[in-house]
Short mmCIF file of C-alpha atoms in Angstrom, two decimals:
data_model
loop_
_atom_site.label_atom_id
_atom_site.label_comp_id
_atom_site.label_asym_id
_atom_site.label_seq_id
_atom_site.Cartn_x
_atom_site.Cartn_y
_atom_site.Cartn_z
CA UNK A 1 84.94 45.19 117.75
CA UNK A 2 84.50 47.03 114.53
CA UNK A 3 87.26 46.65 111.86
CA UNK A 4 87.30 50.28 110.59
CA UNK A 5 90.27 49.63 108.29
CA UNK A 6 88.52 46.84 106.46
CA UNK A 7 85.21 48.88 106.16
CA UNK A 8 87.24 51.82 104.76
CA UNK A 9 89.12 49.66 102.17
CA UNK A 10 85.84 48.13 101.03
CA UNK A 11 84.28 51.53 100.56
CA UNK A 12 87.31 52.64 98.50
CA UNK A 13 86.95 49.62 96.28
CA UNK A 14 83.30 50.32 95.76
CA UNK A 15 83.90 53.90 94.94
CA UNK A 16 86.59 53.00 92.35
CA UNK A 17 84.26 50.55 90.59
CA UNK A 18 81.36 52.97 90.53
CA UNK A 19 82.99 56.36 89.68
CA UNK A 20 85.97 54.90 87.67
CA UNK A 21 87.88 57.84 86.11
CA UNK A 22 86.18 60.38 88.36
CA UNK A 23 87.85 58.81 91.16
CA UNK A 24 91.56 58.98 92.09
CA UNK A 25 94.00 58.94 94.93
CA UNK A 26 96.02 62.11 95.53
CA UNK A 27 98.87 63.08 97.97
CA UNK A 28 97.94 64.53 101.28
CA UNK A 29 99.79 67.77 100.43
CA UNK A 30 97.46 68.44 97.52
CA UNK A 31 94.33 67.68 99.58
CA UNK A 32 94.12 70.88 101.71
CA UNK A 33 93.42 68.49 104.66
CA UNK A 34 95.33 68.37 107.87
CA UNK A 35 96.21 64.79 107.66
CA UNK A 36 98.88 62.31 106.54
CA UNK A 37 96.43 59.60 105.79
CA UNK A 38 95.47 58.49 102.27
CA UNK A 39 93.50 61.07 100.49
CA UNK A 40 91.07 60.81 97.51
CA UNK A 41 89.59 63.17 95.07
CA UNK A 42 86.28 62.81 93.20
CA UNK A 43 85.42 64.99 90.29
CA UNK A 44 81.77 66.10 90.36
CA UNK A 45 79.60 67.72 87.76
CA UNK A 46 75.94 68.58 88.28
CA UNK A 47 73.42 65.86 87.79
CA UNK A 48 72.08 65.67 84.33
CA UNK A 49 70.15 63.03 82.54
CA UNK A 50 71.20 64.13 79.14
CA UNK A 51 74.31 62.74 77.60
CA UNK A 52 75.34 66.16 76.40
CA UNK A 53 75.54 68.18 79.71
CA UNK A 54 74.23 71.75 79.74
CA UNK A 55 76.35 72.50 82.91
CA UNK A 56 79.82 71.98 81.29
CA UNK A 57 80.88 75.38 82.70
CA UNK A 58 81.04 74.13 86.32
CA UNK A 59 82.95 71.33 87.97
CA UNK A 60 84.35 70.68 91.31
CA UNK A 61 86.58 68.29 93.22
CA UNK A 62 85.36 66.58 96.51
CA UNK A 63 88.35 65.52 98.51
CA UNK A 64 88.01 63.27 101.58
CA UNK A 65 90.28 61.24 103.91
CA UNK A 66 89.06 58.53 106.33
CA UNK A 67 89.55 59.17 109.97
CA UNK A 68 90.65 56.40 112.35
CA UNK A 69 87.15 55.47 113.49
CA UNK A 70 85.25 56.25 110.20
CA UNK A 71 82.26 55.57 109.66
CA UNK A 72 81.58 56.18 113.27
CA UNK A 73 83.09 59.56 112.89
CA UNK A 74 82.82 61.79 109.92
CA UNK A 75 85.57 61.86 107.22
CA UNK A 76 87.78 64.90 106.73
CA UNK A 77 86.26 66.74 103.77
CA UNK A 78 87.31 69.55 101.42
CA UNK A 79 85.90 71.00 98.20
CA UNK A 80 87.72 72.92 95.44
CA UNK A 81 86.61 74.42 92.19
CA UNK A 82 87.89 72.85 89.01
CA UNK A 83 85.97 75.15 86.80
CA UNK A 84 83.44 78.01 87.24
CA UNK A 85 82.59 77.76 91.04
CA UNK A 86 82.97 80.77 93.35
CA UNK A 87 84.54 80.42 96.73
CA UNK A 88 81.31 81.53 98.43
CA UNK A 89 79.46 78.62 96.84
CA UNK A 90 82.20 76.27 97.85
CA UNK A 91 81.87 77.40 101.42
CA UNK A 92 78.10 76.70 101.42
CA UNK A 93 78.58 73.39 99.86
CA UNK A 94 81.21 72.19 102.30
CA UNK A 95 79.05 73.18 105.21
CA UNK A 96 76.09 71.23 103.87
CA UNK A 97 78.20 68.11 103.28
CA UNK A 98 79.70 68.26 106.70
CA UNK A 99 76.24 68.42 108.28
CA UNK A 100 74.97 65.42 106.14
CA UNK A 101 78.14 63.48 107.19
CA UNK A 102 77.14 63.87 110.81
CA UNK A 103 73.64 62.76 110.08
CA UNK A 104 74.93 59.52 108.29
CA UNK A 105 77.32 58.25 111.07
CA UNK A 106 77.62 54.58 111.43
CA UNK A 107 77.59 53.65 107.73
CA UNK A 108 79.71 54.21 104.68
CA UNK A 109 78.66 57.69 103.44
CA UNK A 110 81.00 59.06 100.87
CA UNK A 111 78.93 58.05 97.81
CA UNK A 112 75.87 59.65 99.58
CA UNK A 113 77.91 62.76 99.80
CA UNK A 114 78.86 62.74 96.11
CA UNK A 115 75.15 62.33 95.11
CA UNK A 116 74.17 65.27 97.46
CA UNK A 117 76.96 67.41 95.91
CA UNK A 118 75.65 66.65 92.36
CA UNK A 119 72.17 67.56 93.33
CA UNK A 120 73.23 70.75 94.95
CA UNK A 121 75.25 71.83 91.89
CA UNK A 122 72.29 71.11 89.59
CA UNK A 123 69.88 73.21 91.64
CA UNK A 124 72.37 76.09 92.14
CA UNK A 125 73.47 76.51 88.50
CA UNK A 126 70.10 75.52 87.05
CA UNK A 127 68.50 78.56 88.89
CA UNK A 128 71.35 80.87 87.63
CA UNK A 129 70.80 79.69 84.07
CA UNK A 130 67.09 80.13 84.42
CA UNK A 131 67.48 83.68 85.70
CA UNK A 132 69.76 84.54 82.82
CA UNK A 133 67.18 83.16 80.33
CA UNK A 134 64.47 85.15 82.03
CA UNK A 135 66.59 88.39 81.75
CA UNK A 136 67.28 87.73 77.98
CA UNK A 137 63.50 87.26 77.43
CA UNK A 138 62.63 90.49 79.20
CA UNK A 139 65.36 92.40 77.19
CA UNK A 140 63.83 91.19 73.95
CA UNK A 141 60.38 92.36 74.99
CA UNK A 142 61.82 95.79 75.80
CA UNK A 143 63.36 96.22 72.41
CA UNK A 144 61.79 98.93 70.54
CA UNK A 145 61.79 99.05 66.68
CA UNK A 146 62.48 102.65 65.52
CA UNK A 147 61.08 103.33 62.05
CA UNK A 148 63.45 104.88 59.64
CA UNK A 149 62.78 106.71 56.32
CA UNK A 150 61.02 109.77 55.08
CA UNK A 151 57.58 110.16 56.64
CA UNK A 152 54.47 109.96 54.17
CA UNK A 153 52.69 113.20 53.66
CA UNK A 154 49.93 114.21 51.21
CA UNK A 155 52.58 116.14 49.16
CA UNK A 156 54.90 113.24 48.85
CA UNK A 157 52.12 110.86 47.97
CA UNK A 158 50.74 113.12 45.27
CA UNK A 159 54.17 113.62 43.74
CA UNK A 160 54.76 109.95 43.71
CA UNK A 161 51.31 109.20 42.22
CA UNK A 162 51.96 111.64 39.38
CA UNK A 163 55.29 109.80 38.47
CA UNK A 164 53.62 106.46 38.85
CA UNK A 165 50.67 107.21 36.63
CA UNK A 166 53.03 108.60 33.99
CA UNK A 167 55.07 105.43 34.11
CA UNK A 168 51.95 103.21 34.01
CA UNK A 169 50.46 105.19 31.06
CA UNK A 170 53.83 104.65 29.19
CA UNK A 171 53.78 100.98 29.92
CA UNK A 172 50.18 100.60 28.84
CA UNK A 173 50.98 102.49 25.52
CA UNK A 174 53.76 100.03 24.74
CA UNK A 175 51.36 97.15 25.19
CA UNK A 176 48.45 98.49 23.18
CA UNK A 177 48.12 97.30 19.47
CA UNK A 178 48.46 99.78 16.64
CA UNK A 179 44.73 99.48 15.85
CA UNK A 180 43.87 100.83 19.14
CA UNK A 181 46.34 103.68 19.00
CA UNK A 182 45.30 104.61 15.42
CA UNK A 183 41.48 104.34 16.12
CA UNK A 184 39.29 107.53 15.65
CA UNK A 185 39.76 109.86 18.61
CA UNK A 186 36.08 109.61 19.58
CA UNK A 187 36.50 105.74 19.73
CA UNK A 188 39.91 105.51 20.85
CA UNK A 189 40.33 103.55 24.21
CA UNK A 190 42.07 105.28 27.09
CA UNK A 191 45.00 103.41 28.53
CA UNK A 192 42.87 102.58 31.66
CA UNK A 193 40.10 101.13 29.41
CA UNK A 194 42.40 98.87 27.33
CA UNK A 195 44.28 97.78 30.43
CA UNK A 196 41.09 96.93 32.33
CA UNK A 197 39.66 95.07 29.31
CA UNK A 198 43.06 93.22 28.83
CA UNK A 199 42.94 91.84 32.47
CA UNK A 200 39.32 90.60 32.00
CA UNK A 201 40.15 88.66 28.77
CA UNK A 202 43.21 86.97 27.25
CA UNK A 203 42.20 88.20 23.84
CA UNK A 204 42.31 91.84 24.68
CA UNK A 205 44.10 93.03 21.59
CA UNK A 206 41.72 91.29 19.17
CA UNK A 207 38.70 92.62 21.15
CA UNK A 208 39.91 96.24 20.83
CA UNK A 209 40.50 95.92 17.13
CA UNK A 210 36.89 94.61 16.59
CA UNK A 211 35.49 97.30 18.78
CA UNK A 212 37.39 100.00 16.74
CA UNK A 213 36.19 98.58 13.38
CA UNK A 214 32.59 98.04 14.43
CA UNK A 215 32.25 101.43 16.24
CA UNK A 216 31.05 100.03 19.55
CA UNK A 217 30.48 102.26 22.47
CA UNK A 218 33.27 103.20 24.88
CA UNK A 219 33.88 101.05 27.95
CA UNK A 220 32.22 102.34 31.06
CA UNK A 221 33.60 101.80 34.51
CA UNK A 222 31.84 102.27 37.96
CA UNK A 223 33.21 104.87 40.30
CA UNK A 224 34.15 102.10 42.76
CA UNK A 225 36.77 100.89 40.22
CA UNK A 226 38.53 104.20 40.37
CA UNK A 227 38.48 104.30 44.20
CA UNK A 228 39.87 100.89 44.31
CA UNK A 229 42.76 102.09 42.09
CA UNK A 230 43.44 104.89 44.38
CA UNK A 231 43.74 102.46 47.26
CA UNK A 232 45.92 100.13 45.31
CA UNK A 233 48.28 103.00 44.29
CA UNK A 234 48.54 104.07 47.98
CA UNK A 235 49.41 100.56 49.13
CA UNK A 236 51.99 100.37 46.30
CA UNK A 237 53.49 103.77 47.29
CA UNK A 238 53.82 102.71 50.92
CA UNK A 239 55.40 99.47 50.02
CA UNK A 240 58.01 101.38 47.83
CA UNK A 241 58.82 103.65 50.61
CA UNK A 242 59.23 100.78 53.07
CA UNK A 243 61.55 98.91 50.54
CA UNK A 244 63.69 102.04 50.04
CA UNK A 245 64.02 102.59 53.72
CA UNK A 246 65.08 99.00 54.47
CA UNK A 247 67.87 99.23 51.76
CA UNK A 248 69.21 102.58 53.11
#
C-alpha cells in the first residue's frame, strides 16, 4: 500500500531545498483553493539564463495543495499574478498546468509544473517583447525628416556670392604686403592672383615683392581654376545655409 503522506512530505522537503526563498507555506484562506489542507506558494518568473533578468516586469504565484491520494491523483492548483500578468493569461496557464498534472500521475510532479510555468512565461512575454521591438523599428523607418530653412534659388545664391567675394577680397587685401599693393598698376597682382600664389608657396610675400621689382609678367590661370572656385563657393554657400537652418 502506497504511503501518500510520506511521498508528499518528501516532495515538500525537496522543493524547499531547491527553490529556497521562492517556496513558502501559506494559509488555506489565502490560497484560493477549496481545501483545509496545507497550501504552498511558489514564486515564478520567466526562465532566463542571464543573471540580470529582462523579464522583471512579470511574476506569478503557483499555489498548490496535495490531495489525499497525490501523486496518484492531481494536486489542487491555482495561479495568481504578482506583477504584470493579465487574468486571461493566468487562465490559459492554469489549464495548461492542470492538463500536465493529469499526464504526470503516479510521480511527484510539482517541480515539473514549476519548470513548465517558467518556460511558458518566457515564451509568452518574449513574444510580446519581440513584437514591441519590431513595432519600434518599423516606426523609426517611417520617420520622415522634413527639411527646414530658406530654399536655395539662383537669386539668393548670386546675392550671397557677391557678399562672399567682397568679404574675401577684403581679407586678401589685409594679407597682401605693401609692396604688392603699391606696385605699378600694370604689374599689380589681383587679390586672386596673390591668394593663389600664396597657397602654392610659403614665401608668397617675398615672391610678390621680387616679381614687382623685376617687372615679371602677370600670373596666368586656366579657366578650370575659376570653374573650381565657382563650385567651391556654391558648396560653401550651401553649407552656410544648412548651418543657419540647424541653429534656427
